[in-house]
Amino acid sequence: MRLSAFYLPLLKETPGDAQIVSHRLMLRAGMLRQQAAGIYAWLPLGHRVLRKIEAIVREEQNRAGAVELLMPTIQPASLWHESGRYDAYGPEMLRITDRHDREMLYGPTNEEMITEIFRGGVRSYKDVGKTLYHIQWKFRDEVRPRFGVMRGREFLMKDAYSFDLDAASSRKSYLKMFTAYLRTYHRMGLRAIPMKADTGPIGGDLSHEFIVLADTGESEVFAHRSLTELAPPPADIDFDSDLEPIFNAWTGQYAATDEMHDAAAFEAIPEADRLSARGIEVGHIFYFGTKYSKAMNLAVDAPDGQRFVEMGSYGIGVSRLMGALIEAYHDEYGCKWPVSVAPFHCGIINLKAGDASTDETCKTLYRTLEDQGIEVLYDDTGDRAGEKFARMDLICLPFAVTVGPRGLKEGKVELKTRATGEKDEIPVDKVAAIVSDRIRSAL
Ligand code: ATP
Ligand code: MG
C-alpha cells in the first residue's frame, strides 16, 4: 500500500477523554474514530489489525474442530421469551421495535438463537457432538462504556457453542476450547491466564475467564507465579487426544482465581510465589449443561430414551483484544505490534521523494517485498523526514526500511527492527530476504 493512497488520519494532540494508552494510541494513530459512546468506526489501519486478530481466532477454532456459521446481529425477542431471559437480561439489552410492532433486539450473545438453530436440525443422538461458532458484532448497552474498545457498547466477539449427549463428552468439548484459547492468545504474543470463574447453580469446575495481565485491567487475579511461565500447547496438538493433562497443568494445583473464589488457596501459596495482579478479561468459557436445552426443548432420541442436549459456550473478545495487545506492546512513541497482528509487516520510508534514485529503489523494493507476500506500507509522500519517522514510529510496523540518497551511493539502506530498536545498514538487494526471514521466524 502506498501511503499517498491510504487513509491514515493521525491526531497531533492526545485526546483528552482517552484515559488509557491503548485508547489514546488507537485514536492518535488513526485506527479508530468514535461515533457515539462505546461505538466506533474502525479506520483502515485499525481494521487491518482487527481482521488479523479475527483470522487467528478463526484458525484456532477450526483447528480445534469447531464449525463456523454466521448468525444475524438482530434477533426476534420471541427466542428470549422462550428461554426466559428477555426480562432477566435488563437494560444492557438494546430493544428495538420494527415497523410491524414486532419486538426485536440487537444480540448481546447468542445462546437462544444457536439453540433454536440446532433444534431445527437434529433428531438423533448421532447428530450431536458438535461445536458451532461465529464471529459477529454484539451490542450491550453498558452503563459505563470506557477505555475505547475495551468496554464498548458495540463490540466484536467470537462465540462458540458446544452440543453433546452427556456431561462427560461436554467436558471434552470444553477442554478442546480451553486448549484452543491458550494457543489463540499465544499466537498474538499474549499470555492469558485461565482464572476460575463462577459456575453458579451448575457447579463443577468448568468456567474460566482468560485474563491478560495489565495494570489498566478491570479484573483482579490471584495465582501461583509459575502460571506465567507454563508453555502453551503446540500447533500440532491432537485435539482428539486426552487434554486433561493440559487442563490440569493450567487449572490444577496452581489455579488462578479472583480472591472471592478461593482466598484460602492463595494464602497457601508461599509468599514469594504469589502473584496478585490486575488483568483484562479477553475470553470466558463455561459449561452450562441443559439450562437452555431444557428451557427451549432441545432434545434428541438416545438409546436410553430422550435426552436434553448438554451445552457450553465459549466467548473471545476480538475487538477488546486489540486494546489488550496495545496495552501489552507499546513504548513512548507508539504501538509495537507483534508480527502476527501488525497492520503491515514493513514500512518503507523514502527520505527524498522526487529523487530519481531513491524513488526507483523504493518502487523496486516495494514490489519485491509485496511479491514475497510481505505487507508493505510505502511512505511515498513528500513530507519532511522527521515527520515520516515520527509517523512510522507511531503506527509502529515491525520493520522499517529507510532509503536515502547518501546510503544509496554505497548501495545500502537502513533496516530498523521495532521490537529491539536494532538498526542495520544493509545492501538493498538483501532487504527482501532478511525481512522475510525475520517475519517467518517471528510467526
Ligand atoms: P465483562 O465482565 O468484561 O463485562 P462479560 O462477562 O460480560 O465481560 P462475556 O459475556 O463472557 O463477558 O463475553 C465474552 C467476552 O466478550 C468477554 O470475555 C470479553 O472479552 C468480551 N466483552 C464482553 N463485554 C464487552 C464489552 N462491553 N466490550 C468489549 N468486549 C467485551
Ligand atoms: Mg459484561
Coordinates of C-alpha atoms and ligand atoms in Angstrom, one line a residue:
M1 CA 0.0 0.0 0.0
R2 CA 1.2 3.5 -0.9
L3 CA 0.7 5.9 2.0
S4 CA -0.3 8.6 -0.5
A5 CA -3.3 6.4 -1.4
F6 CA -4.1 5.1 2.1
Y7 CA -6.4 6.8 4.6
L8 CA -4.4 7.5 7.8
P9 CA -5.8 10.4 9.7
L10 CA -3.3 10.9 12.6
L11 CA -4.0 13.1 15.5
K12 CA -1.3 15.6 16.7
E13 CA -2.9 16.1 20.2
T14 CA -3.6 13.4 22.7
P15 CA -7.4 13.2 23.0
G16 CA -8.3 14.4 26.5
D17 CA -11.0 11.8 27.3
A18 CA -8.9 8.8 26.5
Q19 CA -7.6 7.6 29.8
I20 CA -5.5 4.6 28.9
V21 CA -2.7 4.2 26.5
S22 CA -4.4 1.7 24.1
H23 CA -7.3 4.1 23.6
R24 CA -5.0 7.1 23.1
L25 CA -2.8 5.3 20.6
M26 CA -5.8 3.9 18.6
L27 CA -7.2 7.4 18.2
R28 CA -3.8 9.1 17.6
A29 CA -2.6 6.5 15.1
G30 CA -5.8 6.8 13.0
M31 CA -7.1 3.3 13.8
L32 CA -10.4 4.3 15.4
R33 CA -13.0 7.0 15.3
Q34 CA -15.8 7.4 17.9
Q35 CA -19.3 7.7 16.6
A36 CA -21.2 7.6 19.9
A37 CA -20.3 6.5 23.4
G38 CA -18.8 3.0 23.1
I39 CA -19.5 2.8 19.3
Y40 CA -16.6 3.1 16.9
A41 CA -15.7 3.2 13.3
W42 CA -12.7 1.0 12.5
L43 CA -10.5 3.1 10.2
P44 CA -8.3 1.2 7.7
L45 CA -5.3 0.8 9.9
G46 CA -7.3 -0.5 12.9
H47 CA -9.4 -2.6 10.6
R48 CA -6.4 -4.4 9.3
V49 CA -5.4 -5.4 12.9
L50 CA -8.9 -6.4 13.8
R51 CA -9.0 -8.7 10.8
K52 CA -5.7 -10.3 11.8
I53 CA -6.9 -11.0 15.3
E54 CA -10.1 -12.4 13.9
A55 CA -8.1 -14.7 11.5
I56 CA -6.0 -16.1 14.3
V57 CA -9.2 -16.8 16.4
R58 CA -10.8 -18.4 13.4
E59 CA -7.8 -20.6 12.5
E60 CA -7.5 -21.9 16.1
Q61 CA -11.3 -22.6 16.3
N62 CA -11.1 -24.6 13.1
R63 CA -8.1 -26.4 14.3
A64 CA -10.0 -27.5 17.4
G65 CA -12.8 -28.8 15.2
A66 CA -15.3 -26.1 15.7
V67 CA -17.5 -25.2 12.7
E68 CA -18.2 -21.7 11.6
L69 CA -21.6 -20.2 10.7
L70 CA -22.9 -16.6 10.9
M71 CA -25.9 -15.5 12.8
P72 CA -27.5 -12.1 12.4
T73 CA -27.0 -9.2 14.8
I74 CA -30.7 -8.6 15.1
Q75 CA -32.8 -11.2 16.9
P76 CA -36.5 -11.7 17.5
A77 CA -37.4 -11.2 21.1
S78 CA -39.6 -14.3 21.0
L79 CA -36.5 -16.5 21.3
W80 CA -35.6 -14.8 24.6
H81 CA -39.1 -15.0 25.9
E82 CA -38.8 -18.8 25.3
S83 CA -35.6 -19.0 27.4
G84 CA -37.0 -16.7 30.0
R85 CA -34.1 -14.3 29.6
Y86 CA -35.9 -11.4 27.9
D87 CA -37.0 -9.9 31.2
A88 CA -34.0 -11.1 33.2
Y89 CA -31.4 -9.5 30.9
G90 CA -32.0 -6.0 31.9
P91 CA -31.1 -2.6 30.5
E92 CA -27.9 -3.8 28.8
M93 CA -30.1 -5.2 26.1
L94 CA -30.9 -2.9 23.2
R95 CA -34.5 -3.5 22.4
I96 CA -36.0 -2.4 19.1
T97 CA -39.5 -2.5 17.6
D98 CA -39.9 -2.9 13.9
R99 CA -42.5 -1.3 11.6
H100 CA -45.0 -4.1 12.3
D101 CA -44.6 -3.6 16.1
R102 CA -42.6 -6.8 16.5
E103 CA -40.2 -6.9 19.4
M104 CA -36.6 -7.3 18.2
L105 CA -33.2 -6.8 19.9
Y106 CA -29.6 -6.3 19.0
G107 CA -28.0 -9.6 20.2
P108 CA -25.8 -9.3 23.3
T109 CA -25.0 -13.0 22.9
N110 CA -26.4 -16.0 21.0
E111 CA -27.3 -18.9 23.3
E112 CA -31.0 -18.7 22.4
M113 CA -30.5 -18.4 18.6
I114 CA -28.0 -21.2 18.4
T115 CA -30.2 -23.4 20.4
E116 CA -33.1 -22.7 18.0
I117 CA -30.8 -23.4 15.0
F118 CA -29.6 -26.7 16.4
R119 CA -33.1 -27.7 17.5
G120 CA -34.2 -27.2 13.8
G121 CA -31.6 -29.7 12.5
V122 CA -31.0 -32.6 14.9
R123 CA -33.1 -35.6 15.6
S124 CA -30.9 -38.4 16.9
Y125 CA -28.1 -38.6 19.4
K126 CA -25.8 -39.3 16.4
D127 CA -26.3 -35.7 15.3
V128 CA -24.7 -34.2 18.5
G129 CA -21.0 -33.9 19.5
K130 CA -20.6 -30.7 17.6
T131 CA -19.3 -27.2 18.3
L132 CA -20.5 -24.2 16.2
Y133 CA -19.2 -20.7 16.3
H134 CA -19.5 -17.3 14.7
I135 CA -17.6 -14.0 14.8
Q136 CA -20.2 -11.3 14.9
W137 CA -20.8 -7.9 16.4
K138 CA -22.7 -7.7 19.7
F139 CA -24.4 -4.9 21.4
R140 CA -24.5 -4.3 25.2
D141 CA -25.7 -1.0 26.5
E142 CA -23.0 -0.9 29.1
V143 CA -23.6 1.6 31.9
R144 CA -20.1 3.0 31.6
P145 CA -18.6 2.4 28.2
R146 CA -14.9 3.3 28.6
F147 CA -11.3 2.7 27.7
G148 CA -12.2 2.7 24.0
V149 CA -12.6 -0.8 22.5
M150 CA -12.0 -2.4 25.9
R151 CA -15.5 -1.8 27.1
G152 CA -17.5 -0.7 24.1
R153 CA -21.2 -1.0 23.6
E154 CA -20.9 -2.4 20.1
F155 CA -18.0 -5.0 20.0
L156 CA -16.8 -7.9 18.0
M157 CA -17.0 -11.3 19.8
K158 CA -16.3 -14.9 18.8
D159 CA -18.8 -17.1 20.4
A160 CA -18.8 -20.8 20.1
Y161 CA -21.5 -23.3 21.4
S162 CA -21.0 -27.0 22.1
F163 CA -23.7 -29.6 21.9
D164 CA -23.1 -33.0 23.4
L165 CA -25.1 -36.0 24.6
D166 CA -23.8 -36.2 28.1
A167 CA -21.7 -34.3 30.7
A168 CA -18.5 -36.4 30.0
S169 CA -18.5 -35.5 26.3
S170 CA -19.3 -31.9 27.1
R171 CA -16.2 -31.8 29.3
K172 CA -14.2 -33.0 26.3
S173 CA -15.6 -30.2 24.2
Y174 CA -14.8 -27.7 27.0
L175 CA -11.2 -28.9 27.1
K176 CA -10.8 -28.5 23.4
M177 CA -11.9 -24.9 23.6
F178 CA -9.7 -24.4 26.7
T179 CA -6.7 -25.6 24.8
A180 CA -7.6 -23.7 21.6
Y181 CA -7.8 -20.5 23.7
L182 CA -4.3 -20.9 25.2
R183 CA -3.0 -21.3 21.6
T184 CA -5.0 -18.4 20.3
Y185 CA -3.7 -15.8 22.7
H186 CA -0.2 -17.2 22.4
R187 CA -0.1 -16.7 18.7
M188 CA -0.9 -13.0 19.2
G189 CA 2.0 -12.7 21.6
L190 CA -0.2 -12.6 24.7
R191 CA -0.2 -14.7 27.8
A192 CA -3.7 -15.2 29.1
I193 CA -4.1 -16.9 32.5
P194 CA -7.2 -19.0 32.8
M195 CA -8.9 -18.0 36.0
K196 CA -11.6 -19.9 37.8
A197 CA -15.0 -18.2 37.4
D198 CA -18.4 -18.6 38.8
T199 CA -20.3 -21.7 37.8
G200 CA -23.5 -20.6 39.5
P201 CA -26.1 -23.3 40.0
I202 CA -24.4 -25.6 37.5
G203 CA -21.5 -26.2 39.9
G204 CA -18.3 -28.1 38.9
D205 CA -15.0 -26.7 37.7
L206 CA -15.9 -25.8 34.1
S207 CA -16.0 -22.0 34.0
H208 CA -12.9 -19.9 33.2
E209 CA -12.1 -16.4 32.3
F210 CA -8.9 -15.8 30.4
I211 CA -7.0 -12.8 31.8
V212 CA -4.2 -10.9 30.2
L213 CA -2.1 -9.2 32.9
A214 CA -2.2 -5.4 32.6
D215 CA -2.3 -2.6 35.2
T216 CA -5.2 -1.0 33.4
G217 CA -7.3 -4.1 33.5
E218 CA -10.7 -4.2 35.3
S219 CA -10.2 -7.7 36.7
E220 CA -8.1 -8.9 39.6
V221 CA -6.3 -12.2 39.5
F222 CA -4.5 -14.2 42.2
A223 CA -2.3 -17.1 41.2
H224 CA 0.9 -19.0 41.6
R225 CA 3.7 -17.2 39.7
S226 CA 4.5 -20.4 37.8
L227 CA 1.3 -20.0 35.8
T228 CA 3.0 -17.1 33.9
E229 CA 5.8 -19.5 32.8
L230 CA 3.9 -22.5 31.5
A231 CA 4.4 -23.4 27.9
P232 CA 1.3 -23.1 25.7
P233 CA 0.1 -26.2 23.7
P234 CA 2.0 -26.7 20.4
A235 CA 0.5 -26.2 17.0
D236 CA 0.4 -29.9 16.3
I237 CA -1.6 -30.8 19.4
D238 CA -4.0 -33.6 18.7
F239 CA -7.4 -32.3 19.8
D240 CA -8.8 -35.8 19.9
S241 CA -6.2 -36.9 22.4
D242 CA -6.6 -36.7 26.2
L243 CA -6.5 -33.0 27.0
E244 CA -6.9 -33.4 30.8
P245 CA -3.1 -33.1 31.5
I246 CA -3.1 -29.7 29.8
F247 CA -6.2 -28.6 31.7
N248 CA -4.7 -29.9 35.0
A249 CA -1.4 -28.1 34.4
W250 CA -3.2 -24.7 34.0
T251 CA -6.0 -25.1 36.5
G252 CA -5.0 -27.7 39.0
Q253 CA -2.7 -27.1 41.9
Y254 CA -1.7 -23.6 40.8
A255 CA -5.1 -22.4 39.6
A256 CA -5.7 -18.7 39.3
T257 CA -8.7 -17.3 41.0
D258 CA -10.2 -14.0 41.8
E259 CA -9.8 -13.7 45.6
M260 CA -13.5 -14.1 46.3
H261 CA -13.5 -17.6 44.9
D262 CA -10.6 -19.1 46.7
A263 CA -8.7 -16.8 49.1
A264 CA -7.6 -19.9 51.1
A265 CA -5.8 -21.5 48.2
F266 CA -4.0 -18.2 47.5
E267 CA -2.9 -18.0 51.1
A268 CA -1.5 -21.5 50.9
I269 CA 1.0 -20.4 48.2
P270 CA 4.5 -19.5 49.6
E271 CA 4.6 -15.7 49.7
A272 CA 7.5 -15.4 47.2
D273 CA 5.5 -17.3 44.6
R274 CA 2.3 -15.4 44.9
L275 CA 1.1 -13.3 42.0
S276 CA -1.6 -10.8 42.6
A277 CA -2.2 -8.6 39.6
R278 CA -4.8 -6.7 37.5
G279 CA -5.8 -8.0 34.1
I280 CA -8.1 -7.7 31.1
E281 CA -10.7 -10.4 30.5
V282 CA -10.2 -11.5 26.9
G283 CA -12.3 -14.6 27.0
H284 CA -14.8 -16.6 29.0
I285 CA -15.8 -20.2 28.6
F286 CA -18.4 -22.1 30.6
Y287 CA -20.3 -25.3 30.7
F288 CA -24.0 -24.7 31.5
G289 CA -25.4 -28.2 30.9
T290 CA -29.0 -28.4 30.0
K291 CA -30.0 -24.8 31.0
Y292 CA -31.1 -23.7 27.5
S293 CA -31.9 -27.1 26.0
K294 CA -34.5 -27.7 28.8
A295 CA -35.9 -24.2 28.6
M296 CA -36.1 -24.4 24.8
N297 CA -36.8 -28.1 24.4
L298 CA -33.7 -29.2 22.5
A299 CA -33.7 -32.9 23.0
V300 CA -32.6 -35.9 21.0
D301 CA -33.5 -39.6 20.9
A302 CA -30.9 -41.7 22.5
P303 CA -30.8 -45.5 23.0
D304 CA -31.9 -45.0 26.6
G305 CA -34.7 -42.5 25.7
Q306 CA -35.0 -38.8 25.1
R307 CA -32.2 -36.6 26.4
F308 CA -31.7 -32.9 26.7
V309 CA -28.6 -31.8 25.0
E310 CA -25.6 -30.7 27.1
M311 CA -24.2 -27.3 26.2
G312 CA -21.3 -25.0 26.8
S313 CA -20.5 -21.5 25.5
Y314 CA -17.1 -20.0 24.7
G315 CA -16.5 -16.3 24.1
I316 CA -13.5 -14.3 22.9
G317 CA -13.5 -10.5 22.9
V318 CA -12.0 -10.0 19.5
S319 CA -12.2 -6.2 19.5
R320 CA -11.2 -6.0 23.2
L321 CA -8.1 -8.0 22.3
M322 CA -6.8 -5.1 20.2
G323 CA -6.8 -2.9 23.3
A324 CA -5.2 -5.6 25.3
L325 CA -2.5 -6.0 22.6
I326 CA -1.6 -2.3 22.7
E327 CA -1.6 -2.3 26.5
A328 CA 1.0 -5.1 26.3
Y329 CA 3.0 -3.8 23.4
H330 CA 3.8 -0.1 23.2
D331 CA 6.6 2.3 24.1
E332 CA 6.7 6.1 24.5
Y333 CA 6.4 6.5 20.7
G334 CA 3.6 4.2 19.7
C335 CA 2.4 0.6 19.4
K336 CA 4.9 -2.2 18.9
W337 CA 2.9 -4.8 17.1
P338 CA 3.9 -8.5 17.2
V339 CA 4.3 -9.6 13.6
S340 CA 1.2 -11.9 13.7
V341 CA -1.2 -9.0 14.2
A342 CA 0.7 -6.0 12.7
P343 CA -1.4 -3.9 10.3
F344 CA 1.6 -4.1 7.8
H345 CA 4.8 -6.0 8.3
C346 CA 7.2 -3.5 6.9
G347 CA 7.3 0.2 6.2
I348 CA 9.4 1.9 3.5
I349 CA 10.5 5.5 4.1
N350 CA 11.6 7.4 1.0
L351 CA 13.8 10.1 2.5
K352 CA 13.9 12.1 -0.6
A353 CA 10.7 11.7 -2.6
G354 CA 11.3 13.1 -6.1
D355 CA 14.9 12.0 -6.2
A356 CA 15.2 9.6 -9.2
S357 CA 17.5 7.1 -7.4
T358 CA 15.5 6.9 -4.1
D359 CA 12.2 6.8 -6.0
E360 CA 13.3 4.0 -8.2
T361 CA 14.9 2.0 -5.3
C362 CA 11.7 2.3 -3.2
K363 CA 9.5 1.3 -6.0
T364 CA 11.5 -1.8 -6.7
L365 CA 11.8 -2.7 -3.0
Y366 CA 8.1 -2.2 -2.6
R367 CA 7.3 -4.6 -5.5
T368 CA 9.9 -7.2 -4.4
L369 CA 8.6 -7.3 -0.8
E370 CA 5.0 -7.5 -1.8
D371 CA 5.8 -10.3 -4.3
Q372 CA 7.1 -12.3 -1.4
G373 CA 3.8 -11.9 0.5
I374 CA 5.2 -9.2 2.8
E375 CA 2.6 -6.5 3.6
V376 CA 4.2 -3.1 3.0
L377 CA 3.3 0.5 3.8
Y378 CA 5.3 2.6 1.5
D379 CA 5.6 6.3 2.6
D380 CA 5.9 7.9 -0.8
T381 CA 4.7 11.3 0.4
G382 CA 6.7 14.5 0.1
D383 CA 6.6 15.1 3.9
R384 CA 9.7 16.1 5.9
A385 CA 11.9 13.2 7.0
G386 CA 11.2 14.0 10.7
E387 CA 7.5 13.7 10.1
K388 CA 7.9 10.4 8.3
F389 CA 9.9 8.9 11.1
A390 CA 7.5 10.0 13.8
R391 CA 4.6 8.7 11.8
M392 CA 6.3 5.3 11.2
D393 CA 7.1 5.1 15.0
L394 CA 3.5 5.9 16.0
I395 CA 2.0 3.2 13.8
C396 CA 4.9 1.0 14.6
L397 CA 5.3 -1.6 12.0
P398 CA 7.6 -4.4 13.0
F399 CA 10.2 -3.4 10.3
A400 CA 11.0 -0.2 8.6
V401 CA 13.4 0.4 5.7
T402 CA 14.7 3.9 5.2
V403 CA 16.0 4.7 1.7
G404 CA 18.1 7.9 1.5
P405 CA 20.4 9.3 -1.3
R406 CA 23.6 9.1 0.9
G407 CA 23.3 5.4 1.7
L408 CA 22.2 4.5 -1.8
K409 CA 25.6 5.7 -3.1
E410 CA 27.1 2.7 -1.4
G411 CA 24.0 0.6 -2.3
K412 CA 22.8 0.5 1.3
V413 CA 19.6 1.2 3.1
E414 CA 18.7 1.1 6.8
L415 CA 16.6 -1.6 8.3
K416 CA 15.0 -1.0 11.7
T417 CA 13.5 -3.8 13.8
R418 CA 10.9 -2.2 16.0
A419 CA 10.8 -4.8 18.7
T420 CA 14.5 -4.5 19.6
G421 CA 15.2 -1.0 18.3
E422 CA 18.1 -2.5 16.3
K423 CA 19.2 -0.6 13.2
D424 CA 21.3 -2.3 10.4
E425 CA 22.9 -0.8 7.3
I426 CA 22.3 -3.5 4.7
P427 CA 22.7 -3.8 0.9
V428 CA 19.5 -3.0 -1.0
D429 CA 19.4 -6.4 -2.7
K430 CA 19.4 -8.2 0.7
V431 CA 16.4 -6.4 2.2
A432 CA 13.7 -8.7 1.0
A433 CA 15.5 -11.9 2.1
I434 CA 16.3 -10.6 5.5
V435 CA 12.9 -9.1 6.2
S436 CA 11.0 -12.2 5.0
D437 CA 13.4 -14.4 7.1
R438 CA 12.7 -12.3 10.2
I439 CA 9.0 -12.3 9.6
R440 CA 8.9 -16.1 9.2
S441 CA 10.9 -16.7 12.3
A442 CA 8.6 -14.3 14.3
L443 CA 5.4 -16.1 13.3
Ligands
ATP1 P1 -17.2 -8.2 31.4 O1 -17.2 -8.8 32.8 O2 -15.9 -7.6 31.0 O3 -18.4 -7.3 31.2 P2 -18.7 -10.4 30.4 O4 -18.5 -11.4 31.5 O5 -19.9 -9.6 30.3 O6 -17.4 -9.4 30.4 P3 -18.9 -12.4 28.3 O7 -20.4 -12.3 28.3 O8 -18.3 -13.6 28.9 O9 -18.3 -11.1 29.0 O10 -18.4 -12.2 26.9 C1 -17.3 -12.8 26.3 C2 -16.1 -11.9 26.0 O11 -16.5 -10.7 25.3 C3 -15.5 -11.3 27.3 O12 -14.6 -12.2 27.9 C4 -14.9 -10.0 26.8 O13 -13.6 -10.3 26.3 C5 -15.8 -9.6 25.7 N1 -16.6 -8.5 26.1 C6 -17.7 -8.5 26.9 N2 -18.2 -7.3 27.1 C7 -17.5 -6.5 26.3 C8 -17.6 -5.1 26.0 N3 -18.5 -4.3 26.6 N4 -16.7 -4.5 25.2 C9 -15.7 -5.3 24.6 N5 -15.6 -6.6 24.8 C10 -16.5 -7.2 25.7
MG2 MG -20.3 -7.7 30.8

